Short mmCIF file of C-alpha atoms and ligand atoms in Angstrom, two decimals:
data_model
loop_
_atom_site.label_atom_id
_atom_site.label_comp_id
_atom_site.label_asym_id
_atom_site.label_seq_id
_atom_site.Cartn_x
_atom_site.Cartn_y
_atom_site.Cartn_z
CA MET A 1 26.41 -106.86 96.55
CA THR A 2 28.78 -106.94 93.68
CA ASN A 3 29.00 -104.52 90.94
CA ASP A 4 27.51 -106.61 88.26
CA ASN A 5 24.35 -107.41 90.22
CA ILE A 6 22.73 -104.34 90.42
CA HIS A 7 19.30 -104.75 89.81
CA ARG A 8 17.18 -101.57 88.88
CA GLN A 9 14.60 -102.81 91.74
CA ALA A 10 17.30 -102.41 93.97
CA LEU A 11 18.33 -99.02 92.66
CA THR A 12 14.55 -97.75 92.87
CA GLY A 13 13.50 -99.11 95.70
CA ALA A 14 9.42 -98.04 94.78
CA ARG A 15 8.95 -98.83 91.20
CA LEU A 16 6.44 -96.52 89.67
CA PRO A 17 4.42 -98.51 86.57
CA ALA A 18 4.50 -96.54 83.20
CA THR A 19 0.41 -95.90 83.26
CA PRO A 20 -1.87 -96.21 80.23
CA ALA A 21 -2.44 -92.54 80.48
CA VAL A 22 1.02 -91.99 78.95
CA ALA A 23 -0.36 -93.10 75.52
CA GLY A 24 -2.63 -90.16 75.50
CA MET A 25 -0.62 -87.66 77.54
CA VAL A 26 2.14 -88.54 74.72
CA MET A 27 -0.73 -86.98 71.91
CA ILE A 28 -1.23 -84.37 73.99
CA VAL A 29 2.20 -82.92 74.63
CA LEU A 30 3.34 -83.65 70.76
CA GLY A 31 0.17 -81.93 69.34
CA MET A 32 0.93 -79.38 71.80
CA LEU A 33 4.58 -79.19 70.14
CA SER A 34 3.15 -79.36 66.59
CA SER A 35 1.56 -76.37 66.86
CA SER A 36 4.70 -74.06 65.94
CA GLY A 37 7.06 -73.09 63.70
CA GLY A 38 10.56 -73.78 65.97
CA SER A 39 13.38 -71.98 64.53
CA LEU A 40 16.61 -71.36 66.33
CA ALA A 41 16.73 -68.17 65.57
CA VAL A 42 19.02 -65.66 67.37
CA ALA A 43 17.11 -63.61 70.44
CA GLN A 44 16.58 -60.30 69.97
CA PRO A 45 15.19 -57.92 72.61
CA GLN A 46 11.88 -57.45 71.19
CA ASP A 47 11.63 -61.49 71.56
CA ARG A 48 11.53 -60.98 75.20
CA VAL A 49 8.35 -62.78 76.74
CA PRO A 50 7.46 -60.92 79.80
CA PRO A 51 6.75 -62.88 82.67
CA ALA A 52 3.13 -63.43 81.95
CA ALA A 53 1.01 -65.56 83.82
CA SER A 54 -0.01 -69.00 81.62
CA PRO A 55 -3.39 -70.27 81.93
CA ALA A 56 -1.99 -74.04 82.57
CA LYS A 57 -1.72 -74.66 86.50
CA PRO A 58 1.42 -77.02 87.12
CA ALA A 59 -0.41 -79.96 88.60
CA GLU A 60 -2.46 -79.86 84.91
CA ALA A 61 1.26 -80.55 82.96
CA PRO A 62 1.66 -84.30 82.25
CA PRO A 63 3.62 -85.78 85.24
CA LEU A 64 7.49 -86.62 83.81
CA LYS A 65 7.52 -89.58 85.88
CA GLU A 66 4.94 -91.43 84.02
CA ALA A 67 6.38 -91.17 81.12
CA LEU A 68 9.79 -92.54 82.30
CA PRO A 69 10.70 -96.19 80.94
CA ASP A 70 9.84 -98.87 83.75
CA GLY A 71 12.00 -98.26 86.54
CA PHE A 72 13.89 -95.41 85.61
CA LEU A 73 14.25 -92.83 88.22
CA LEU A 74 13.89 -88.99 87.49
CA GLY A 75 14.58 -86.96 90.54
CA ALA A 76 15.18 -83.52 91.67
CA ALA A 77 16.66 -81.83 94.22
CA LEU A 78 14.70 -79.81 97.43
CA ASP A 79 15.03 -78.75 100.18
CA TYR A 80 12.24 -79.61 103.21
CA PRO A 81 13.09 -78.31 106.75
CA ARG A 82 10.69 -78.19 109.09
CA ARG A 83 10.94 -74.58 109.02
CA PHE A 84 9.64 -74.53 105.30
CA PRO A 85 8.03 -71.70 104.07
CA ALA A 86 4.19 -72.06 103.27
CA SER A 87 5.02 -70.14 100.00
CA ALA A 88 7.13 -72.87 98.95
CA SER A 89 4.62 -75.93 98.90
CA ARG A 90 3.95 -75.35 95.33
CA ASP A 91 7.99 -76.99 94.68
CA VAL A 92 6.93 -79.97 96.86
CA ALA A 93 3.72 -80.52 94.90
CA LEU A 94 5.77 -79.99 91.65
CA VAL A 95 8.51 -82.15 92.83
CA THR A 96 5.93 -85.20 94.03
CA ARG A 97 3.92 -84.56 90.60
CA HIS A 98 6.75 -84.97 87.99
CA PHE A 99 9.34 -86.86 90.22
CA ASN A 100 10.10 -89.75 91.27
CA ALA A 101 13.22 -89.82 93.61
CA ILE A 102 14.43 -87.00 95.39
CA THR A 103 17.76 -85.55 97.03
CA PRO A 104 18.25 -83.30 99.77
CA GLU A 105 19.62 -80.38 98.01
CA ASN A 106 21.48 -79.10 101.51
CA GLY A 107 20.08 -81.38 103.91
CA MET A 108 21.91 -84.47 104.47
CA LYS A 109 25.69 -82.69 104.18
CA PRO A 110 27.68 -83.27 107.26
CA MET A 111 27.07 -79.73 108.03
CA ALA A 112 23.31 -80.01 108.15
CA LEU A 113 23.61 -83.72 110.14
CA GLN A 114 26.51 -82.99 112.50
CA PRO A 115 27.20 -79.47 112.45
CA VAL A 116 28.73 -80.16 116.28
CA GLU A 117 30.96 -83.69 117.00
CA GLY A 118 28.34 -86.74 118.36
CA ARG A 119 25.61 -84.14 117.65
CA PHE A 120 23.12 -85.56 115.13
CA HIS A 121 20.25 -83.33 113.75
CA PHE A 122 17.87 -85.67 111.55
CA ALA A 123 14.64 -83.91 111.98
CA ASP A 124 14.55 -82.18 108.70
CA ALA A 125 16.23 -85.19 106.76
CA ASP A 126 13.81 -87.61 108.09
CA ARG A 127 10.58 -84.85 106.57
CA LEU A 128 12.14 -85.24 102.93
CA VAL A 129 12.48 -89.25 103.24
CA GLU A 130 8.88 -89.18 104.73
CA LEU A 131 8.02 -87.05 102.01
CA ALA A 132 9.13 -89.49 99.24
CA GLU A 133 8.25 -92.17 100.78
CA ASN A 134 4.44 -90.64 101.12
CA HIS A 135 4.81 -89.80 97.43
CA GLY A 136 6.28 -93.32 96.21
CA ALA A 137 9.42 -91.72 95.25
CA THR A 138 12.95 -93.03 96.04
CA PRO A 139 15.03 -91.10 98.55
CA ILE A 140 18.63 -90.54 97.74
CA GLY A 141 21.55 -89.60 99.91
CA HIS A 142 23.87 -86.59 99.10
CA CYS A 143 26.50 -86.72 100.68
CA LEU A 144 28.58 -88.50 103.42
CA VAL A 145 32.21 -87.12 102.42
CA TRP A 146 32.78 -83.88 100.96
CA HIS A 147 35.54 -81.18 101.35
CA SER A 148 32.85 -78.61 101.30
CA GLN A 149 29.73 -78.17 103.75
CA THR A 150 31.57 -79.71 106.24
CA PRO A 151 32.60 -78.35 109.80
CA ARG A 152 36.12 -77.47 110.52
CA TRP A 153 35.91 -79.84 113.45
CA PHE A 154 35.96 -83.02 111.85
CA PHE A 155 39.49 -81.83 110.78
CA GLU A 156 40.92 -80.69 113.97
CA GLY A 157 42.76 -81.96 116.86
CA PRO A 158 42.46 -81.23 120.47
CA ASP A 159 45.06 -79.00 120.33
CA GLY A 160 43.99 -76.95 117.67
CA GLN A 161 46.38 -78.84 115.20
CA PRO A 162 45.20 -80.50 112.22
CA ALA A 163 43.65 -83.69 113.10
CA GLY A 164 46.00 -86.58 112.49
CA ARG A 165 45.14 -89.60 110.41
CA GLU A 166 43.59 -91.97 113.15
CA LEU A 167 41.46 -89.26 114.47
CA ALA A 168 40.07 -88.22 111.12
CA LEU A 169 39.29 -91.70 110.01
CA ALA A 170 37.66 -92.50 113.18
CA ARG A 171 35.26 -89.46 112.92
CA LEU A 172 34.77 -90.50 109.26
CA ARG A 173 33.49 -94.06 109.83
CA LYS A 174 31.74 -92.79 113.04
CA HIS A 175 29.47 -90.37 111.22
CA ILE A 176 29.29 -92.52 108.18
CA ALA A 177 27.57 -95.49 110.51
CA VAL A 178 25.50 -93.05 112.28
CA VAL A 179 23.89 -91.49 109.21
CA VAL A 180 23.46 -94.39 106.59
CA GLY A 181 22.63 -96.53 109.79
CA HIS A 182 19.87 -94.11 110.62
CA PHE A 183 18.33 -94.01 107.28
CA LYS A 184 19.15 -97.99 106.58
CA GLY A 185 16.86 -99.48 103.91
CA ARG A 186 15.18 -95.99 103.52
CA VAL A 187 17.72 -94.35 101.30
CA LYS A 188 18.79 -96.79 98.31
CA GLN A 189 21.39 -94.73 97.23
CA TRP A 190 23.98 -92.70 98.74
CA ASP A 191 26.59 -90.20 97.39
CA VAL A 192 29.40 -91.65 99.55
CA VAL A 193 32.01 -89.11 97.66
CA ASN A 194 31.79 -86.13 96.59
CA GLU A 195 33.87 -84.07 94.33
CA ALA A 196 37.26 -86.18 95.29
CA ILE A 197 39.12 -85.76 91.53
CA SER A 198 41.04 -82.64 91.27
CA ASP A 199 40.83 -80.05 88.70
CA ALA A 200 44.56 -79.47 88.51
CA PRO A 201 46.61 -80.89 85.43
CA GLY A 202 48.38 -83.86 86.68
CA GLN A 203 46.92 -83.93 90.11
CA LEU A 204 44.57 -87.51 90.65
CA LEU A 205 42.76 -86.22 94.02
CA ARG A 206 41.83 -82.95 95.53
CA PRO A 207 44.29 -82.11 98.12
CA SER A 208 40.93 -81.73 100.37
CA PRO A 209 41.10 -81.92 103.79
CA TRP A 210 40.20 -85.27 104.41
CA LEU A 211 43.15 -86.84 101.62
CA GLN A 212 45.49 -84.29 103.56
CA ALA A 213 44.59 -85.72 107.32
CA ILE A 214 43.86 -89.39 106.16
CA GLY A 215 45.57 -90.09 102.67
CA GLU A 216 44.33 -91.97 99.71
CA ASP A 217 42.56 -94.60 100.95
CA TYR A 218 39.82 -92.61 102.72
CA LEU A 219 38.07 -92.99 99.64
CA ALA A 220 38.27 -97.10 99.99
CA GLU A 221 37.27 -96.35 103.89
CA ALA A 222 34.25 -94.29 103.17
CA PHE A 223 32.92 -96.84 100.86
CA ARG A 224 33.60 -99.58 103.33
CA ALA A 225 32.07 -97.95 105.66
CA ALA A 226 28.75 -96.91 104.02
CA HIS A 227 28.58 -100.52 102.76
CA GLU A 228 29.18 -102.11 106.36
CA ALA A 229 26.21 -99.41 107.61
CA ASP A 230 23.64 -100.66 104.54
CA PRO A 231 24.33 -103.63 102.41
CA ASP A 232 21.73 -102.92 99.76
CA ALA A 233 22.48 -99.54 99.28
CA ILE A 234 23.83 -98.46 96.03
CA LEU A 235 27.58 -96.33 97.00
CA ILE A 236 28.16 -94.05 94.04
CA LEU A 237 31.16 -91.88 93.47
CA ASN A 238 29.84 -88.25 92.41
CA ASP A 239 31.58 -85.53 90.98
CA TYR A 240 31.53 -82.72 88.38
CA GLY A 241 33.48 -82.55 84.70
CA ILE A 242 33.95 -86.10 85.00
CA GLU A 243 32.28 -86.58 81.81
CA LEU A 244 35.08 -84.52 79.91
CA ARG A 245 38.55 -86.29 78.91
CA HIS A 246 40.77 -84.34 80.86
CA LYS A 247 38.93 -85.66 84.21
CA ARG A 248 37.26 -88.81 82.98
CA ARG A 249 40.87 -90.29 82.67
CA LYS A 250 41.57 -89.57 86.49
CA VAL A 251 38.56 -90.96 87.37
CA LEU A 252 38.85 -93.95 85.15
CA GLU A 253 42.33 -94.80 87.09
CA LEU A 254 40.35 -94.22 90.50
CA LEU A 255 37.65 -96.39 89.75
CA ARG A 256 39.79 -99.24 88.55
CA SER A 257 42.19 -99.08 91.77
CA LEU A 258 38.87 -99.32 94.24
CA ILE A 259 36.87 -102.08 92.02
CA GLU A 260 40.78 -103.56 91.97
CA GLN A 261 40.75 -103.53 95.78
CA LYS A 262 36.59 -104.89 95.56
CA VAL A 263 35.64 -101.69 97.32
CA PRO A 264 32.09 -101.86 97.44
CA ILE A 265 31.11 -98.68 94.69
CA HIS A 266 28.35 -99.72 92.71
CA ALA A 267 27.98 -96.13 90.66
CA VAL A 268 29.33 -93.03 89.55
CA GLY A 269 27.65 -90.05 89.30
CA ILE A 270 28.02 -87.78 86.77
CA GLN A 271 27.10 -83.89 88.46
CA ALA A 272 26.13 -82.59 84.95
CA HIS A 273 26.03 -78.75 85.47
CA TRP A 274 25.56 -78.32 81.77
CA ARG A 275 25.47 -75.08 79.83
CA MET A 276 23.86 -73.87 76.29
CA ASP A 277 27.51 -74.79 74.34
CA HIS A 278 29.16 -76.93 77.13
CA PRO A 279 29.68 -79.96 76.98
CA ASP A 280 30.15 -81.81 73.85
CA PHE A 281 27.26 -84.90 74.15
CA ALA A 282 29.58 -87.12 71.96
CA GLU A 283 32.21 -86.60 74.90
CA VAL A 284 29.27 -87.85 77.68
CA GLU A 285 28.36 -90.31 75.58
CA GLU A 286 31.57 -91.82 75.35
CA SER A 287 31.97 -91.45 79.06
CA ILE A 288 28.80 -93.25 79.79
CA ARG A 289 30.17 -95.84 77.65
CA GLN A 290 33.40 -96.01 79.53
CA PHE A 291 32.08 -95.72 82.94
CA ALA A 292 29.35 -98.68 82.08
CA ALA A 293 32.00 -100.93 80.60
CA LEU A 294 33.70 -100.60 84.05
CA GLY A 295 30.72 -102.87 85.74
CA LEU A 296 29.23 -100.01 86.94
CA THR A 297 25.85 -97.98 86.82
CA VAL A 298 26.04 -94.27 85.90
CA MET A 299 24.26 -91.49 87.69
CA ILE A 300 23.23 -88.41 86.45
CA THR A 301 22.86 -86.50 89.67
CA GLU A 302 22.99 -83.12 89.76
CA LEU A 303 21.47 -81.69 86.35
CA ASP A 304 21.01 -78.51 84.96
CA ILE A 305 21.42 -76.66 81.71
CA GLY A 306 22.69 -72.54 82.72
CA VAL A 307 21.45 -70.23 79.72
CA LEU A 308 23.71 -67.56 81.25
CA PRO A 309 27.83 -66.52 80.44
CA THR A 310 30.35 -67.60 82.31
CA ASN A 311 34.16 -68.25 81.93
CA TYR A 312 34.31 -70.74 84.38
CA ARG A 313 33.14 -74.28 83.49
CA GLY A 314 32.91 -76.70 86.76
CA ALA A 315 30.56 -76.84 89.78
CA ASP A 316 33.33 -76.09 92.33
CA ILE A 317 31.34 -73.62 94.82
CA ALA A 318 34.71 -72.18 95.94
CA LYS A 319 35.13 -70.31 92.26
CA ALA A 320 33.53 -66.99 91.98
CA GLU A 321 33.85 -64.54 89.25
CA ASN A 322 33.23 -60.77 90.11
CA PRO A 323 32.76 -58.62 86.80
CA LYS A 324 33.50 -55.26 86.57
CA THR A 325 30.97 -52.93 86.97
CA GLY A 326 30.40 -52.19 83.26
CA GLN A 327 29.81 -56.04 82.84
CA ARG A 328 27.65 -56.63 84.75
CA SER A 329 24.08 -56.17 82.61
CA VAL A 330 26.28 -57.88 80.00
CA MET A 331 26.77 -61.30 82.64
CA ASN A 332 23.25 -61.29 83.68
CA PRO A 333 21.42 -60.56 79.90
CA TYR A 334 17.69 -61.69 81.03
CA PRO A 335 17.01 -60.24 84.42
CA GLU A 336 13.42 -59.74 83.06
CA GLY A 337 12.52 -62.91 81.16
CA LEU A 338 13.80 -65.14 78.64
CA PRO A 339 13.91 -64.36 75.02
CA ASP A 340 11.75 -66.83 73.43
CA ALA A 341 14.43 -67.99 71.36
CA VAL A 342 16.85 -69.01 73.79
CA ALA A 343 13.87 -70.78 75.39
CA GLN A 344 13.65 -72.85 72.56
CA GLN A 345 17.53 -73.08 72.04
CA HIS A 346 17.52 -74.50 75.70
CA ALA A 347 14.76 -76.83 75.01
CA GLU A 348 16.49 -78.10 72.30
CA ARG A 349 19.74 -78.57 74.46
CA TYR A 350 17.72 -81.00 76.82
CA ARG A 351 16.29 -82.87 73.66
CA GLN A 352 19.31 -83.89 72.71
CA ALA A 353 20.28 -84.29 76.38
CA PHE A 354 17.60 -86.88 77.04
CA ALA A 355 17.08 -88.21 73.85
CA MET A 356 20.91 -89.51 74.56
CA PHE A 357 20.01 -90.32 78.64
CA MET A 358 16.98 -92.81 76.54
CA ARG A 359 20.13 -94.34 74.09
CA HIS A 360 21.99 -95.71 77.25
CA LYS A 361 19.22 -96.15 79.76
CA ASP A 362 20.18 -99.88 79.92
CA SER A 363 23.46 -97.72 81.73
CA LEU A 364 21.77 -95.38 83.32
CA GLY A 365 20.23 -95.57 87.14
CA ARG A 366 18.50 -92.26 87.41
CA VAL A 367 18.71 -88.62 86.34
CA THR A 368 18.06 -86.05 88.67
CA PHE A 369 17.57 -82.12 88.45
CA TRP A 370 19.33 -80.01 90.77
CA GLY A 371 16.23 -78.13 91.71
CA VAL A 372 12.86 -77.55 91.28
CA HIS A 373 12.65 -74.11 89.63
CA ASP A 374 14.45 -71.27 87.84
CA GLY A 375 13.83 -68.95 91.05
CA ARG A 376 15.64 -71.97 93.15
CA SER A 377 18.74 -72.83 91.40
CA TRP A 378 22.10 -72.51 92.92
CA LEU A 379 23.06 -71.11 89.44
CA ASN A 380 21.28 -67.74 90.15
CA ASN A 381 24.20 -67.02 92.60
CA PHE A 382 27.03 -69.18 90.82
CA PRO A 383 29.83 -68.23 89.76
CA ILE A 384 28.33 -64.49 89.82
CA ARG A 385 26.22 -63.88 93.03
CA GLY A 386 23.05 -62.17 91.93
CA ARG A 387 21.89 -63.41 88.53
CA THR A 388 19.03 -64.56 86.88
CA ASP A 389 19.44 -67.93 85.05
CA TYR A 390 16.87 -70.00 84.02
CA PRO A 391 18.76 -73.88 84.28
CA LEU A 392 15.69 -75.60 84.58
CA LEU A 393 12.11 -76.88 83.45
CA PHE A 394 9.89 -75.00 85.52
CA ASP A 395 10.00 -71.20 85.88
CA ARG A 396 9.79 -68.74 88.46
CA GLN A 397 5.84 -69.23 88.52
CA GLY A 398 6.31 -73.05 88.74
CA GLN A 399 4.81 -73.37 85.05
CA PRO A 400 6.68 -76.25 82.44
CA LYS A 401 9.01 -74.29 80.06
CA PRO A 402 9.43 -75.21 76.75
CA ALA A 403 12.13 -77.35 77.70
CA PHE A 404 10.19 -79.44 80.08
CA PHE A 405 8.01 -80.37 76.73
CA ALA A 406 11.30 -81.41 74.67
CA VAL A 407 12.05 -83.64 77.60
CA MET A 408 8.24 -85.11 77.78
CA GLN A 409 9.21 -85.59 74.11
CA ALA A 410 12.40 -87.31 74.47
CA LEU A 411 11.17 -89.78 76.73
CA GLN A 412 8.70 -91.23 74.53
CA PRO A 413 9.56 -95.13 73.21
CA PRO A 414 10.42 -95.00 69.44
CA ALA A 415 6.71 -96.56 69.01
CA ALA A 416 4.96 -93.28 70.01
CA ALA A 417 7.37 -91.12 68.05
CA THR A 418 5.90 -89.07 64.92
CA PRO A 419 7.88 -87.30 62.50
CA LEU A 420 8.27 -84.34 65.02
CA ASP A 421 10.85 -86.68 66.81
CA SER A 422 13.50 -85.79 64.01
CA GLN A 423 13.12 -81.94 64.06
CA PRO A 424 14.10 -79.68 66.99
CA PRO A 425 11.17 -78.76 69.54
CA SER A 426 9.17 -76.30 68.67
CA ASP A 427 7.06 -73.96 70.64
CA PRO A 428 5.03 -75.37 73.18
CA PRO A 429 1.25 -74.02 74.13
CA THR A 430 1.56 -70.78 75.29
CA ALA A 431 4.71 -72.08 77.60
CA PRO A 432 5.69 -69.05 79.57
CA HIS A 433 9.83 -68.24 79.74
CA GLY A 434 9.06 -65.11 82.48
CA ARG A 435 10.74 -64.58 85.71
O1 LIG B 501 22.47 -72.50 106.32
C1 LIG B 501 22.20 -71.14 105.50
C2 LIG B 501 21.08 -70.37 106.16
O2 LIG B 501 21.48 -70.45 107.75
C3 LIG B 501 21.55 -68.74 105.78
O3 LIG B 501 20.82 -68.09 106.09
C4 LIG B 501 21.77 -68.72 104.48
C5 LIG B 501 21.57 -67.33 103.59
O4 LIG B 501 22.47 -67.25 102.64
O5 LIG B 501 23.00 -69.24 104.05
C6 LIG B 501 22.65 -70.75 104.33
O6 LIG B 501 23.40 -71.70 103.62
C7 LIG B 501 23.64 -71.98 102.66
C8 LIG B 501 22.90 -73.20 102.07
O7 LIG B 501 23.13 -73.29 100.46
C9 LIG B 501 21.50 -73.77 102.18
O8 LIG B 501 20.76 -72.84 101.49
C10 LIG B 501 24.77 -71.61 102.11
O9 LIG B 501 24.54 -70.23 102.53
C11 LIG B 501 24.86 -71.41 100.63
O10 LIG B 501 26.31 -71.92 100.62
C12 LIG B 501 25.12 -73.18 100.20
O11 LIG B 501 24.86 -73.44 99.11
C13 LIG B 501 24.72 -74.84 98.17
C14 LIG B 501 26.03 -75.97 98.11
O12 LIG B 501 25.57 -76.63 97.32
C15 LIG B 501 26.89 -75.62 98.99
O13 LIG B 501 27.08 -76.56 99.62
C16 LIG B 501 23.72 -74.82 97.04
O14 LIG B 501 22.58 -74.52 97.61
C17 LIG B 501 23.22 -76.00 96.76
O15 LIG B 501 22.87 -76.23 95.50
C18 LIG B 501 24.76 -76.51 96.23
O16 LIG B 501 25.24 -78.00 95.72
C19 LIG B 501 26.12 -78.33 95.14
C20 LIG B 501 26.07 -80.10 95.43
O17 LIG B 501 26.39 -80.30 97.09
C21 LIG B 501 27.71 -80.87 95.18
N1 LIG B 501 27.33 -80.23 93.58
C22 LIG B 501 27.79 -78.95 93.20
C23 LIG B 501 26.57 -78.26 94.18
C24 LIG B 501 26.10 -76.69 93.31
O18 LIG B 501 27.46 -76.13 93.88
#
């Protein structure tokens, strides 16, 4: 498959057409939105909404996937191991109702699939792929080559010394051949290399154990091995922060070099771990344009919008902040529930993000949320452990938040637009923002 020959159908695998129900749903959602004032006032403590039960059950929220443009993928990350707690069945119901793509949050990482050399564990990942297929959703593979969540044995030689190039390369190729081969024809898209770009000024590639053992061509080798194992799979270079100018320059340099070498790379994944004030969406749009101009599909692979303060802006899981004792409550301001004004600002941020995605829908292959509901988000423990964040569309009870309705609104085609579309999203019906 060539870079300029990626068909929408190949991206999706399973197509879910928009249904006539969408029109009615639009009216319901817009009606809900119109019932409010929607000012974006600064949050006051008295605005805190207690964790009240909403009359709406998750199953009653209109399915997001039915509001999508034809062929567009909207996904969520989910772990679904055999020992999946029965209490989490609501997560599965939410994912299968609203999304038409599913990424395993952890279940296909090298640590999960090959913890010991030569011993592959596919049962949990198989279960997730089956779940996706049973619901007409596209299973996404995440991730084949990463410096994190990868057992140390990959990089160790028999004598306890660092593995040399040939050994590390053989292991990289074997892991990819076995894993991609196992899911051939079923997992339609793979994050082949994850987080390869360096955050350090003046340094192109992260000095990961893969780079140290193999050299710069580990990326090209990984993509070639994946293509060989499944020539129809969409192969993605995935990273955080590449929508920002300083990292965009580097990833463009890398992508141009891979394309020039005729490496089978089809897409670039912007993780999109965003915050209320960061990044500037004009920067993101510029990145989408520049990546698409290379003939690549752009994927938004790990979207969330955290509301908590932080001094760190990337998504390097190795980073941690340890606030001083007196600072803990400042850094965790909403342990009991999200103030309504903040929930509205969060919804507006999501509305703007999805308005941007819809403007560029011909360049985008997929938008995936990193998690199902706020209670399951990695951001509750990053970069500070034990906080209460609210980054997703569903709250801890699985109820749709104002952000859900804002996204639903932004997904509507212009024909369905009303004057409301030019206003910030307002209070949706009794949407709870509690923990
Ligand atoms: O599997 C163990 C389990 O046996 C143990 O009981 C439990 C106790 O804490 O830990 C479990 O491992 C955790 C794993 O998630 C599975 O839940 C790890 O401690 C924890 O560090 C790991 O975090 C994941 C992180 O990647 C590191 O792999 C997050 O859930 C996951 O959301 C996050 O996802 C990454 C993407 O893959 C790449 N981009 C950034 C994104 C956010 O960091």
